[in-house]
PDB file of C-alpha atoms in Angstrom:
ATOM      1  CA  UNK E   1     198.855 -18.982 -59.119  1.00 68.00           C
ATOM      2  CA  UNK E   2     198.644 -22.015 -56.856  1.00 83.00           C
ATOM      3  CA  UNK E   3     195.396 -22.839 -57.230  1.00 85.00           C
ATOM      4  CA  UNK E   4     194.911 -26.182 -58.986  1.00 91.00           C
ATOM      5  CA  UNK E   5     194.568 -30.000 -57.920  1.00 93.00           C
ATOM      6  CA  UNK E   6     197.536 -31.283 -56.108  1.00 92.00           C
ATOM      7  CA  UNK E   7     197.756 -35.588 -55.948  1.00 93.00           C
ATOM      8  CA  UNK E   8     199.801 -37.653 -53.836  1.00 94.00           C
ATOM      9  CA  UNK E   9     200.537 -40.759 -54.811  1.00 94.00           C
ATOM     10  CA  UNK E  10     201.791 -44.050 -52.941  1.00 93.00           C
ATOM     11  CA  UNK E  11     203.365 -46.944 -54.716  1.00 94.00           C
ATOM     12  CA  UNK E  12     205.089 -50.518 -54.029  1.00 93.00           C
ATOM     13  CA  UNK E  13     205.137 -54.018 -55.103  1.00 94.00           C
ATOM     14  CA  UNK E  14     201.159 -54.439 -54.078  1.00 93.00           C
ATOM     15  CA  UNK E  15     199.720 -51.319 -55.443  1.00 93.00           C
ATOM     16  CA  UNK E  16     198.887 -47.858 -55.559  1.00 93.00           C
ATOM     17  CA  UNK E  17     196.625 -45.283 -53.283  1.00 94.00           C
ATOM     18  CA  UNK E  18     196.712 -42.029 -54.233  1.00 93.00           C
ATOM     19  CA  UNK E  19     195.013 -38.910 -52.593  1.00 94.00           C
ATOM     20  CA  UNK E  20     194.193 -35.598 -53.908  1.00 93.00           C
ATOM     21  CA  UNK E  21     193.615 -31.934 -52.522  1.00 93.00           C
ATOM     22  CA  UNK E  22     191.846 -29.077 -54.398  1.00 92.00           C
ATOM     23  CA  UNK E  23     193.618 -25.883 -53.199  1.00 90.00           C
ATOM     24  CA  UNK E  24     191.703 -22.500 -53.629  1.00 85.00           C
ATOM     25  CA  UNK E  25     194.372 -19.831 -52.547  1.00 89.00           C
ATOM     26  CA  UNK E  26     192.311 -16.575 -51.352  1.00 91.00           C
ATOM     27  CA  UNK E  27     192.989 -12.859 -51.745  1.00 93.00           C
ATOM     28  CA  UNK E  28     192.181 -10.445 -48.941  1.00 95.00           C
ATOM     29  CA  UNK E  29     189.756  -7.353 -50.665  1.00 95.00           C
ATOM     30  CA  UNK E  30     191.457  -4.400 -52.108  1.00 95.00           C
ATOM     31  CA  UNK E  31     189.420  -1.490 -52.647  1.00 96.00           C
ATOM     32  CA  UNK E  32     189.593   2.305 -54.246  1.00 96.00           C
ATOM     33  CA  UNK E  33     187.240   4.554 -55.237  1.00 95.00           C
ATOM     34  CA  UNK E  34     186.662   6.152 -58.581  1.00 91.00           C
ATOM     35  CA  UNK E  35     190.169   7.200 -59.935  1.00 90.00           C
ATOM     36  CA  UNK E  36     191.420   6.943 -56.329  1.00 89.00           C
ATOM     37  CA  UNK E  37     189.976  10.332 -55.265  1.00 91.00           C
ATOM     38  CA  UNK E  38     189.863  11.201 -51.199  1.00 94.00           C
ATOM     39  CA  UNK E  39     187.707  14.054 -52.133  1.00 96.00           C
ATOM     40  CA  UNK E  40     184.284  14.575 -54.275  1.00 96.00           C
ATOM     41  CA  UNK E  41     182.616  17.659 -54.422  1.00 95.00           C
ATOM     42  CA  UNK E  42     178.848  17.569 -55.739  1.00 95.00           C
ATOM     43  CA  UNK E  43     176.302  20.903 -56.208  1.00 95.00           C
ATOM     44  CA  UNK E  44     173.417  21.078 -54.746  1.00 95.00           C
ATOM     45  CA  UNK E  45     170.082  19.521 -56.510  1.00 94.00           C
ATOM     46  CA  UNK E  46     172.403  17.412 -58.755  1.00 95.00           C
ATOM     47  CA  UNK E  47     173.108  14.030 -58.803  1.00 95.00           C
ATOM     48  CA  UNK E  48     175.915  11.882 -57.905  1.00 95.00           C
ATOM     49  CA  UNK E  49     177.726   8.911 -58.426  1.00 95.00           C
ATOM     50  CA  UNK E  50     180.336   6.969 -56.532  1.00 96.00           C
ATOM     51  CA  UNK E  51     182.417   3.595 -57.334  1.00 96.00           C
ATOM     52  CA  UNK E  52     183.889   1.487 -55.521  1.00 96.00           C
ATOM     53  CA  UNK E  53     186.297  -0.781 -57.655  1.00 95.00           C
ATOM     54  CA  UNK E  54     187.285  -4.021 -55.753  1.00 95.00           C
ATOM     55  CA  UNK E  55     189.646  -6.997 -55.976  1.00 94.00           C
ATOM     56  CA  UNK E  56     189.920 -10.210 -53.841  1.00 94.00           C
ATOM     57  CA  UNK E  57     189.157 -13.814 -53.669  1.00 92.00           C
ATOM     58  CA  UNK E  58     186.197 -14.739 -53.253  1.00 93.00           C
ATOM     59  CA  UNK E  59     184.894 -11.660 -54.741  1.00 93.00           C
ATOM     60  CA  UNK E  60     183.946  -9.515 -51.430  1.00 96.00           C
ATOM     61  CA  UNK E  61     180.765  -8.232 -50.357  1.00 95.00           C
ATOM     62  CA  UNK E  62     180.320  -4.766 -50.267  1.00 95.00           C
ATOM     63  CA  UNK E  63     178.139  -2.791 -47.422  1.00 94.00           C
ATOM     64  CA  UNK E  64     178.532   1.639 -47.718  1.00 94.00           C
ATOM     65  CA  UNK E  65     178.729   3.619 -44.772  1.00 94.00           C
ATOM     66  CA  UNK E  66     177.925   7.298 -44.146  1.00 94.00           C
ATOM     67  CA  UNK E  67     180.126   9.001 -41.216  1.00 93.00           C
ATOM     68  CA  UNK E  68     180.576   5.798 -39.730  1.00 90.00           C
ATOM     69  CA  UNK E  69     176.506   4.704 -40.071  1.00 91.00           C
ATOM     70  CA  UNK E  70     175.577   1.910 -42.584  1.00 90.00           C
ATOM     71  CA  UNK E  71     173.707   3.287 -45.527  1.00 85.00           C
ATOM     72  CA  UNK E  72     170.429   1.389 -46.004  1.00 71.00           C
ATOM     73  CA  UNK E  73     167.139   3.475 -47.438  1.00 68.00           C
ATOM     74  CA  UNK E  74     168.786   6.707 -46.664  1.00 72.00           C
ATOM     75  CA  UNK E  75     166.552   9.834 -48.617  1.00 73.00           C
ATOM     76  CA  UNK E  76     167.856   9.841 -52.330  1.00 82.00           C
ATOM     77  CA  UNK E  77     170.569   7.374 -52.194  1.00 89.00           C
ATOM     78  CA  UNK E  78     170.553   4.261 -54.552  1.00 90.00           C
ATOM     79  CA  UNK E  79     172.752   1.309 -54.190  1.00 90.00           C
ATOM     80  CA  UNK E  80     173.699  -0.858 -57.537  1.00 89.00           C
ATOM     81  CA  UNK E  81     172.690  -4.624 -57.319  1.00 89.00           C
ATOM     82  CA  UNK E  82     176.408  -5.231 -57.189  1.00 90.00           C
ATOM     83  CA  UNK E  83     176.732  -2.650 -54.677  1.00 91.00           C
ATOM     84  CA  UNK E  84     179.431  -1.169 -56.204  1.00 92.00           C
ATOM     85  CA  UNK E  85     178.180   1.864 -57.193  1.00 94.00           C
ATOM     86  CA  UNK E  86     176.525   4.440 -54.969  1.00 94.00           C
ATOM     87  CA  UNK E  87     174.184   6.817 -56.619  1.00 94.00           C
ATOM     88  CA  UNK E  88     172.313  10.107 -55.163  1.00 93.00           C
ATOM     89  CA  UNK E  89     169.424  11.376 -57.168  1.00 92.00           C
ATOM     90  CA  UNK E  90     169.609  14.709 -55.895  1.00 93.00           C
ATOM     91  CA  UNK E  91     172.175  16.139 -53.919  1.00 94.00           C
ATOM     92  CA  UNK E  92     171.269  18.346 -50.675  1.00 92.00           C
ATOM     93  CA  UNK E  93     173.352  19.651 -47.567  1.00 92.00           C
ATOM     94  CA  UNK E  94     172.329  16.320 -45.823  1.00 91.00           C
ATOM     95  CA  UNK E  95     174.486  14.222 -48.218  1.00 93.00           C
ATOM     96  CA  UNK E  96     177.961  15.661 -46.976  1.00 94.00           C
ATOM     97  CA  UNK E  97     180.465  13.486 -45.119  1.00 94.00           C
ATOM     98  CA  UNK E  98     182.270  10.662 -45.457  1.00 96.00           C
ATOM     99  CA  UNK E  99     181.046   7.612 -47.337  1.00 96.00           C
ATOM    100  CA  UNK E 100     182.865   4.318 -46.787  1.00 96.00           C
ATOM    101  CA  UNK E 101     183.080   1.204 -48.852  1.00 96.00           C
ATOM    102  CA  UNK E 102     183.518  -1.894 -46.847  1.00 96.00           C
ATOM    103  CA  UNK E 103     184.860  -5.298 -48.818  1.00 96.00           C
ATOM    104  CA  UNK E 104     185.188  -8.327 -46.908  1.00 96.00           C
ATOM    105  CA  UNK E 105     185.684 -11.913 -47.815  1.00 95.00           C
ATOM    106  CA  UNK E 106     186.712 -14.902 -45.605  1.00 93.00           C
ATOM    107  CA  UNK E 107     190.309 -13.309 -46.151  1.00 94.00           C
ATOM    108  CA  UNK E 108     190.106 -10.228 -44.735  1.00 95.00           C
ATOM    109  CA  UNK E 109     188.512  -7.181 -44.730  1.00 96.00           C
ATOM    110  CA  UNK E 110     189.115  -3.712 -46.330  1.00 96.00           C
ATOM    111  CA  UNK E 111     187.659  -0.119 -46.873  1.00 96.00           C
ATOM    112  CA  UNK E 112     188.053   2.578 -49.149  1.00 96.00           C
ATOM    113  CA  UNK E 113     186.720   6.260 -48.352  1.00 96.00           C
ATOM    114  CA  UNK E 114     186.135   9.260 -49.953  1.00 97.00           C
ATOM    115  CA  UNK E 115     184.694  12.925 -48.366  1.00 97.00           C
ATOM    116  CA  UNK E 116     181.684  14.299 -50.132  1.00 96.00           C
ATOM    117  CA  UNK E 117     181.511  18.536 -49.714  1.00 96.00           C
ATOM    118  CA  UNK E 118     177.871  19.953 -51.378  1.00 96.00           C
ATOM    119  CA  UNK E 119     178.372  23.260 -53.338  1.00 96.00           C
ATOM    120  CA  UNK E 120     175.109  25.389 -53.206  1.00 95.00           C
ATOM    121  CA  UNK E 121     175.125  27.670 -55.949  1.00 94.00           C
ATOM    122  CA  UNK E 122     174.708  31.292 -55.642  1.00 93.00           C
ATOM    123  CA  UNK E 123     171.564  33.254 -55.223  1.00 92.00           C
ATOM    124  CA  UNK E 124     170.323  36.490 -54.741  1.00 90.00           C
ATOM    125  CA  UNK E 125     167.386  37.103 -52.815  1.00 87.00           C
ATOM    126  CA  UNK E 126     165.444  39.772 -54.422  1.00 82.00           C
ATOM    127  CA  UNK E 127     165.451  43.726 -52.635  1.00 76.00           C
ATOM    128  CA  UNK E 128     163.808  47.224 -53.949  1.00 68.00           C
ATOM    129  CA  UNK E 129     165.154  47.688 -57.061  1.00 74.00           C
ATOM    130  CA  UNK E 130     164.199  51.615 -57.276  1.00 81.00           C
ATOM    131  CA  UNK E 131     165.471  53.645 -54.542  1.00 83.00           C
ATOM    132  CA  UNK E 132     165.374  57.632 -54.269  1.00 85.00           C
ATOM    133  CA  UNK E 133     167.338  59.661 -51.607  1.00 86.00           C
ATOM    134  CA  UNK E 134     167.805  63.390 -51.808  1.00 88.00           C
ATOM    135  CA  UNK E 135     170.674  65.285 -52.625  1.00 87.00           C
ATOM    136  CA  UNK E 136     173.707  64.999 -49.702  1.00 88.00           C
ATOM    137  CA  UNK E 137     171.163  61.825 -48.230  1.00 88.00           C
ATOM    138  CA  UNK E 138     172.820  58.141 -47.846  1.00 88.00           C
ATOM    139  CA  UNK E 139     171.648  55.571 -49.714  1.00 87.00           C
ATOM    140  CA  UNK E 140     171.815  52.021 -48.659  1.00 88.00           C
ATOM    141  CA  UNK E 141     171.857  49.085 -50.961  1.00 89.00           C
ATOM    142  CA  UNK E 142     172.386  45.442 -50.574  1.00 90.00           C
ATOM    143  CA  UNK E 143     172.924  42.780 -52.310  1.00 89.00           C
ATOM    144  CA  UNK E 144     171.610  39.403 -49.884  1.00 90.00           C
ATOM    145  CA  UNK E 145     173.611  37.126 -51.656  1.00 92.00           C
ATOM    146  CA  UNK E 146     174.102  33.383 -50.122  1.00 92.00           C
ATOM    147  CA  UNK E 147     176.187  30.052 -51.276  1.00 93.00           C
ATOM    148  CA  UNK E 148     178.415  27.437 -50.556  1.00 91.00           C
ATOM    149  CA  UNK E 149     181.199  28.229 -50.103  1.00 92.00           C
ATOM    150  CA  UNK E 150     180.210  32.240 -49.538  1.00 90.00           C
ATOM    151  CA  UNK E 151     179.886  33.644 -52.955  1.00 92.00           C
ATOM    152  CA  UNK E 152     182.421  36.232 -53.454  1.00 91.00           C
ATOM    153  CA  UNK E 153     179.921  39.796 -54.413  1.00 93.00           C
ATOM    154  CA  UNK E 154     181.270  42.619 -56.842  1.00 92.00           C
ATOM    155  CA  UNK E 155     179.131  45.638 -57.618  1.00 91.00           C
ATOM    156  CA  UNK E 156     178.314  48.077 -60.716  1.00 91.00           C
ATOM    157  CA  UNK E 157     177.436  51.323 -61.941  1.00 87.00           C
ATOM    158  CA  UNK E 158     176.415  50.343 -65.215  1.00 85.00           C
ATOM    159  CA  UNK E 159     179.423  48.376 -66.580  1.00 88.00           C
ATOM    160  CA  UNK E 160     182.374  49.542 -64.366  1.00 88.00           C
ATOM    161  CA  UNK E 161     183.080  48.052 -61.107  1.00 89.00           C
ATOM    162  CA  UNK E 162     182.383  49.773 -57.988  1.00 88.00           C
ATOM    163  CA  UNK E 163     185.363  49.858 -55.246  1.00 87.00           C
ATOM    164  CA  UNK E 164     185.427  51.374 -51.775  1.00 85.00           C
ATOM    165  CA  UNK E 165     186.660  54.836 -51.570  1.00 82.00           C
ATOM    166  CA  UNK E 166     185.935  57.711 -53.322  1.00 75.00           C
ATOM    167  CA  UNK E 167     182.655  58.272 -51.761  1.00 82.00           C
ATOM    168  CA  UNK E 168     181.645  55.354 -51.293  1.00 89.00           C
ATOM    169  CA  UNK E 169     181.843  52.281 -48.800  1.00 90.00           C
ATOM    170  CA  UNK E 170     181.733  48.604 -49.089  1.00 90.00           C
ATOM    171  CA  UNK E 171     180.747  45.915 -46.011  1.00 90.00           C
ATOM    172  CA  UNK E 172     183.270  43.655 -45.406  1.00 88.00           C
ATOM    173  CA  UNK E 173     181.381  41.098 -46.955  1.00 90.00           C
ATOM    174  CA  UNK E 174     180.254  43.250 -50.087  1.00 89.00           C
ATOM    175  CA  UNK E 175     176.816  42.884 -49.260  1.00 92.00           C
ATOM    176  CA  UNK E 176     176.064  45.739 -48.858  1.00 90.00           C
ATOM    177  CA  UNK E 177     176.851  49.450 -50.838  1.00 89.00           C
ATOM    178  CA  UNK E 178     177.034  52.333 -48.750  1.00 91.00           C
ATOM    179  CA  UNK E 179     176.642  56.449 -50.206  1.00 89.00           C
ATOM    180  CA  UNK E 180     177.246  58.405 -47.522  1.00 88.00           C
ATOM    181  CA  UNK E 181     176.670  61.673 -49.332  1.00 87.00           C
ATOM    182  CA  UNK E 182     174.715  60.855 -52.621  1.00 87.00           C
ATOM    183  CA  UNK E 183     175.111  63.469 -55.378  1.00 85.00           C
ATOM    184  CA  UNK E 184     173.221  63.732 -58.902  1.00 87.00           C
ATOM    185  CA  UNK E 185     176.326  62.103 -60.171  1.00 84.00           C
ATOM    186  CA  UNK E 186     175.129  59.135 -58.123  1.00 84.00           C
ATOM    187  CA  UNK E 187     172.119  58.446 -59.969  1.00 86.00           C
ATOM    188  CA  UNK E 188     172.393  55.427 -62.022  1.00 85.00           C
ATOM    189  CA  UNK E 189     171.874  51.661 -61.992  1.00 88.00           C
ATOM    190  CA  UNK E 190     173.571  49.702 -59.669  1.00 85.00           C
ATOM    191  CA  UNK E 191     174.033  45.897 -59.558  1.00 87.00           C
ATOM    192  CA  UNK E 192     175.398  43.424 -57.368  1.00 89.00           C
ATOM    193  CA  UNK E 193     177.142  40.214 -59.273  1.00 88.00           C
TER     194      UNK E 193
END
């Protein structure tokens, strides 16, 4: 690099001056994050963990940024000492978006971002699990299933899958089993997955 000491010196017949300059050659910030990922997804009620690798000189200072917003005492959110390293202790809905790092040094400024997406995983609220309906009757079951992203639902008759058709008929979403015309044959257990 160029940084060093640089001297100039002046010399004739009555002497010598000489004058020297100490040259510090700075580096704008260059920033990434992680592996260089754009995207991070995280599940719900888990933690997570950002870093923000930089390069410059000086060393830059770091400030994070949440959908444009600085992020200082936000719920759940830890910043390193360094500040390069972002930490949430437990992940909820309220933690997606896009998180910035900002370097800057008296060089320049720079900023590496990544998008966060929460997973929720699935669940199944809990519905009358014995149901009778007489012979030729419809019977209605469902299956309140909710996630993110939407959980896809499949339902069985003891271990085979159910399909629509053949008596019977599925919502669009699969939440919810119709029998139009229940016969004995119908009697069983039924699950939603």
């Amino acid at each position: 690099t160029d940084t060093g000491l640089y001297t100039c010196t002046a010399s004739n017949a009555a002497g010598n001056a000489s004058l020297s300059y100490s040259l510090h050659v700075q580096a704008p910030p260059q920033l990434w994050i992680g592996d260089g990922e754009s995207h991070l997804t995280a599940v719900a009620n888990s933690s997570l963990r950002i870093h923000c690798h930089t390069m410059g000189i000086p060393p830059p200072q770091i400030q994070w940024l949440k959908d444009g917003h600085p992020l200082d005492g936000q719920d759940g959110v830890v910043v390193s000492e360094d500040r390069g390293t972002l930490l949430v202790t437990r992940v909820g809905l309220g933690h997606e978006g896009l998180y910035i790092c900002q370097g800057s040094n008296r060089a320049g400024l720079a900023q590496a971002q990544v998008q966060v997406s929460v997973h929720v995983p699935p669940n199944i609220e809990p519905s009358a699990v014995d149901l009778a309906v007489p012979e030729n009757g419809s019977a209605s079951l469902e299956c309140l299933a909710s996630g993110l992203p939407a959980p896809d639902i499949a339902w069985y008759r003891g271990h085979e899958q159910l399909w629509a058709g053949a008596g019977l008929a599925l919502s669009r979403d699969g939440k919810r089993l119709e029998i139009p015309r229940a016969r004995l044959a119908d009697a069983g257990s039924y699950r939603c997955v």
